[in-house]
């Protein structure tokens, strides 16, 4: 095990292939775990709240509302600035890639849809009334959750624009989404809320399967192999969970 002291607050972290990317105030740190190469990517202003990789680009959502993109130059073994996506008026806190689109959720209460080829914004979704904390692509749907206490399910119309097809209401602000399948391959949506719980919903019915609890807010949920998933909370605890098979019915 290796411990690295970055000397600052970590806003987000992702891995892609041999690379690990860490969002820090005013820069992104990149490590290649195979070659031990360490790089600093400049450009962000303020905190880096979210990162994602798509179409050969690394995207970072920042405190000033920009989404910065870098491309890797194999000849120089460096990441080079590729674009700066402007449009959000407040910090970008969630990013996801799907169907040749980049979706960004922001503190300005909107979701912007970007074409991954042109890097142009093609639609702005304004149905949420508070910070859009998390966005998730699942099959042909986009799901989003917000501090406005709702999960929204978006679907593309015949013209290609996204519209809300279902809104699920909760009693608390919602923080992060994760989709997976249980031990019987049934689709399950996990959504954490600011009452320190994680809701488990059957899809597509949104009937509540149960709840799991933490000491503080769960800000990270990550799917693992073989029905395992992980939760990370504000108390610094990482918990490992696993779906178990449904108990067999007892014969009468």
XYZ file of C-alpha atoms in Angstrom:
252
model
C 0.000 0.000 0.000
C 1.159 3.525 -0.810
C -0.099 6.693 0.875
C 0.228 9.993 -0.984
C -0.195 13.301 0.852
C -1.606 15.766 -1.650
C -1.550 18.718 0.712
C -5.095 19.777 -0.134
C -8.735 18.749 -0.240
C -9.675 16.009 -2.699
C -12.877 16.898 -4.544
C -13.253 13.723 -6.604
C -11.300 10.736 -7.914
C -11.754 8.354 -10.865
C -9.684 5.686 -12.600
C -9.485 4.840 -16.292
C -7.165 2.089 -17.508
C -3.784 2.581 -15.822
C -4.569 6.202 -14.931
C -5.882 7.581 -11.637
C -7.197 11.158 -11.712
C -7.681 13.244 -8.571
C -9.526 16.569 -8.573
C -7.848 19.206 -6.396
C -8.353 22.963 -5.946
C -7.157 24.595 -9.213
C -5.705 21.455 -10.838
C -6.123 17.750 -11.584
C -3.436 15.281 -10.556
C -2.895 12.254 -12.814
C -0.930 9.092 -11.990
C -0.088 6.215 -14.272
C -0.035 3.146 -12.025
C 2.010 1.135 -14.541
C 4.809 3.629 -15.185
C 4.562 5.722 -11.973
C 4.256 8.816 -14.158
C 2.804 11.777 -12.249
C 1.280 14.774 -14.023
C -0.503 17.974 -12.970
C -3.245 19.275 -15.282
C -3.743 23.010 -14.884
C -6.769 25.032 -15.909
C -9.488 24.557 -13.266
C -10.485 27.595 -11.226
C -11.490 26.564 -7.717
C -12.635 23.101 -6.707
C -12.925 20.184 -9.114
C -16.193 18.490 -8.164
C -16.616 15.783 -10.826
C -14.697 13.961 -13.548
C -15.525 11.477 -16.284
C -13.814 9.981 -19.348
C -15.571 9.817 -22.712
C -14.645 9.728 -26.401
C -10.936 9.775 -25.564
C -11.248 12.909 -23.418
C -10.976 13.577 -19.691
C -13.694 15.999 -18.513
C -13.633 17.895 -15.215
C -16.511 19.895 -13.742
C -15.311 22.905 -11.775
C -16.436 25.413 -9.179
C -16.739 28.280 -11.669
C -19.214 26.368 -13.872
C -16.748 25.377 -16.593
C -16.210 21.843 -17.879
C -12.601 21.405 -18.948
C -11.485 18.681 -21.361
C -8.019 17.200 -21.929
C -6.730 14.708 -24.484
C -3.723 12.444 -24.018
C -0.791 12.932 -26.395
C 1.077 9.620 -26.539
C 4.054 11.218 -28.315
C 4.734 13.637 -25.459
C 3.208 11.430 -22.735
C 1.177 14.423 -21.559
C -2.441 15.515 -21.281
C -3.162 18.571 -23.404
C -6.110 20.987 -23.089
C -8.772 20.183 -25.679
C -11.736 22.402 -24.827
C -13.538 24.456 -22.196
C -17.305 23.937 -22.177
C -19.151 27.043 -21.002
C -22.796 27.514 -20.135
C -23.395 26.674 -16.479
C -23.518 29.716 -14.217
C -22.537 27.875 -11.024
C -20.347 24.889 -10.128
C -20.642 21.600 -12.038
C -21.016 18.813 -9.459
C -21.930 15.748 -11.556
C -20.932 14.338 -14.939
C -21.859 11.201 -16.872
C -21.303 9.972 -20.432
C -23.809 7.942 -22.449
C -25.142 7.591 -26.011
C -22.453 9.902 -27.426
C -23.535 12.618 -25.012
C -22.002 14.275 -21.955
C -24.506 15.208 -19.242
C -23.583 17.765 -16.586
C -25.493 18.552 -13.388
C -24.905 21.899 -11.733
C -25.502 24.075 -8.701
C -27.465 26.326 -11.089
C -30.259 23.663 -10.947
C -29.869 22.659 -14.612
C -28.583 19.681 -16.575
C -26.792 20.449 -19.813
C -26.548 17.935 -22.656
C -23.357 18.129 -24.759
C -22.596 16.437 -28.080
C -19.375 14.455 -27.548
C -18.253 14.971 -31.140
C -18.733 18.745 -31.390
C -18.585 19.539 -27.636
C -21.536 21.884 -28.166
C -24.467 22.140 -25.751
C -27.553 20.794 -27.520
C -30.125 21.033 -24.709
C -30.540 22.522 -21.234
C -32.873 20.695 -18.826
C -34.527 22.977 -16.265
C -37.001 20.766 -14.396
C -35.077 20.665 -11.093
C -35.391 23.527 -8.603
C -32.245 22.871 -6.524
C -28.689 21.620 -7.086
C -28.525 18.604 -9.441
C -26.317 16.341 -7.360
C -26.069 13.243 -9.555
C -26.800 12.091 -13.115
C -26.902 8.482 -14.308
C -27.331 6.886 -17.746
C -29.195 3.573 -17.773
C -30.257 1.958 -21.051
C -32.175 4.630 -22.996
C -32.910 6.689 -19.870
C -31.202 9.518 -18.039
C -31.819 9.665 -14.289
C -31.074 12.677 -12.107
C -31.412 13.475 -8.410
C -31.390 16.805 -6.649
C -31.535 18.609 -3.329
C -35.121 19.445 -4.405
C -35.995 15.946 -3.049
C -36.784 14.413 -6.447
C -35.441 11.759 -8.787
C -36.343 12.474 -12.402
C -36.358 9.965 -15.250
C -35.743 11.474 -18.684
C -36.381 9.858 -22.065
C -35.697 11.081 -25.597
C -38.634 12.157 -27.753
C -38.885 11.383 -31.474
C -37.125 14.704 -32.136
C -34.241 13.636 -29.893
C -34.873 16.037 -27.014
C -35.056 14.768 -23.444
C -38.270 15.125 -21.466
C -39.244 14.034 -17.954
C -41.260 10.835 -18.099
C -41.458 10.220 -14.323
C -40.695 12.124 -11.110
C -40.181 10.301 -7.805
C -40.565 12.415 -4.661
C -38.787 11.862 -1.364
C -38.797 13.670 1.990
C -35.089 14.570 2.000
C -32.593 16.092 -0.394
C -30.973 13.475 -2.625
C -27.225 13.150 -3.143
C -25.975 10.390 -5.432
C -27.287 7.660 -7.746
C -25.965 4.220 -8.616
C -27.591 1.510 -10.732
C -26.945 -2.229 -10.496
C -28.644 -5.623 -10.565
C -29.429 -7.785 -7.557
C -28.639 -11.486 -7.188
C -31.595 -12.349 -9.435
C -30.524 -9.855 -12.140
C -33.361 -7.460 -11.288
C -32.510 -3.777 -11.852
C -32.044 -1.783 -8.654
C -31.486 1.947 -8.205
C -29.560 3.120 -5.149
C -29.982 6.737 -4.056
C -28.506 8.371 -0.957
C -30.226 11.198 0.874
C -29.127 13.796 3.394
C -30.742 11.933 6.296
C -27.719 9.554 6.207
C -29.607 6.761 4.434
C -29.481 5.034 1.063
C -32.772 4.097 -0.596
C -32.996 0.913 -2.675
C -35.648 0.980 -5.392
C -36.915 -1.733 -7.699
C -37.045 -0.545 -11.291
C -39.079 0.413 -13.199
C -41.747 0.520 -10.443
C -39.705 2.637 -7.975
C -41.149 0.548 -5.148
C -38.789 0.807 -2.185
C -36.843 -2.394 -1.605
C -35.355 -1.176 1.667
C -32.865 1.249 3.198
C -29.335 1.095 4.500
C -27.930 3.590 6.973
C -24.652 5.354 7.667
C -23.250 7.595 10.403
C -23.149 10.606 8.087
C -24.234 11.492 4.548
C -23.306 8.919 1.897
C -21.652 10.879 -0.923
C -20.216 7.922 -2.863
C -21.791 4.652 -4.035
C -19.805 2.377 -6.319
C -20.773 -0.914 -7.917
C -18.318 -3.812 -7.658
C -18.200 -7.372 -9.022
C -20.537 -10.252 -8.175
C -23.328 -8.244 -6.573
C -21.023 -6.222 -4.336
C -21.337 -2.473 -3.863
C -19.545 0.092 -1.727
C -20.727 3.170 0.175
C -18.553 5.990 1.481
C -19.845 8.476 4.048
C -18.873 11.740 5.703
C -17.596 9.920 8.792
C -14.822 8.389 6.682
C -16.314 4.900 6.649
C -16.340 2.728 3.533
C -18.788 -0.161 3.812
C -18.974 -3.215 1.579
C -22.419 -4.665 0.823
C -23.519 -7.714 -1.135
C -26.845 -8.797 -2.558
C -27.873 -12.204 -1.232
C -30.254 -14.588 -3.023
C -33.900 -14.347 -2.026
C -34.712 -17.048 0.533
C -36.629 -19.943 -0.971
C -40.337 -20.080 -0.147
C -41.224 -22.593 2.562
C -43.501 -25.310 1.289
C -46.884 -25.429 3.012
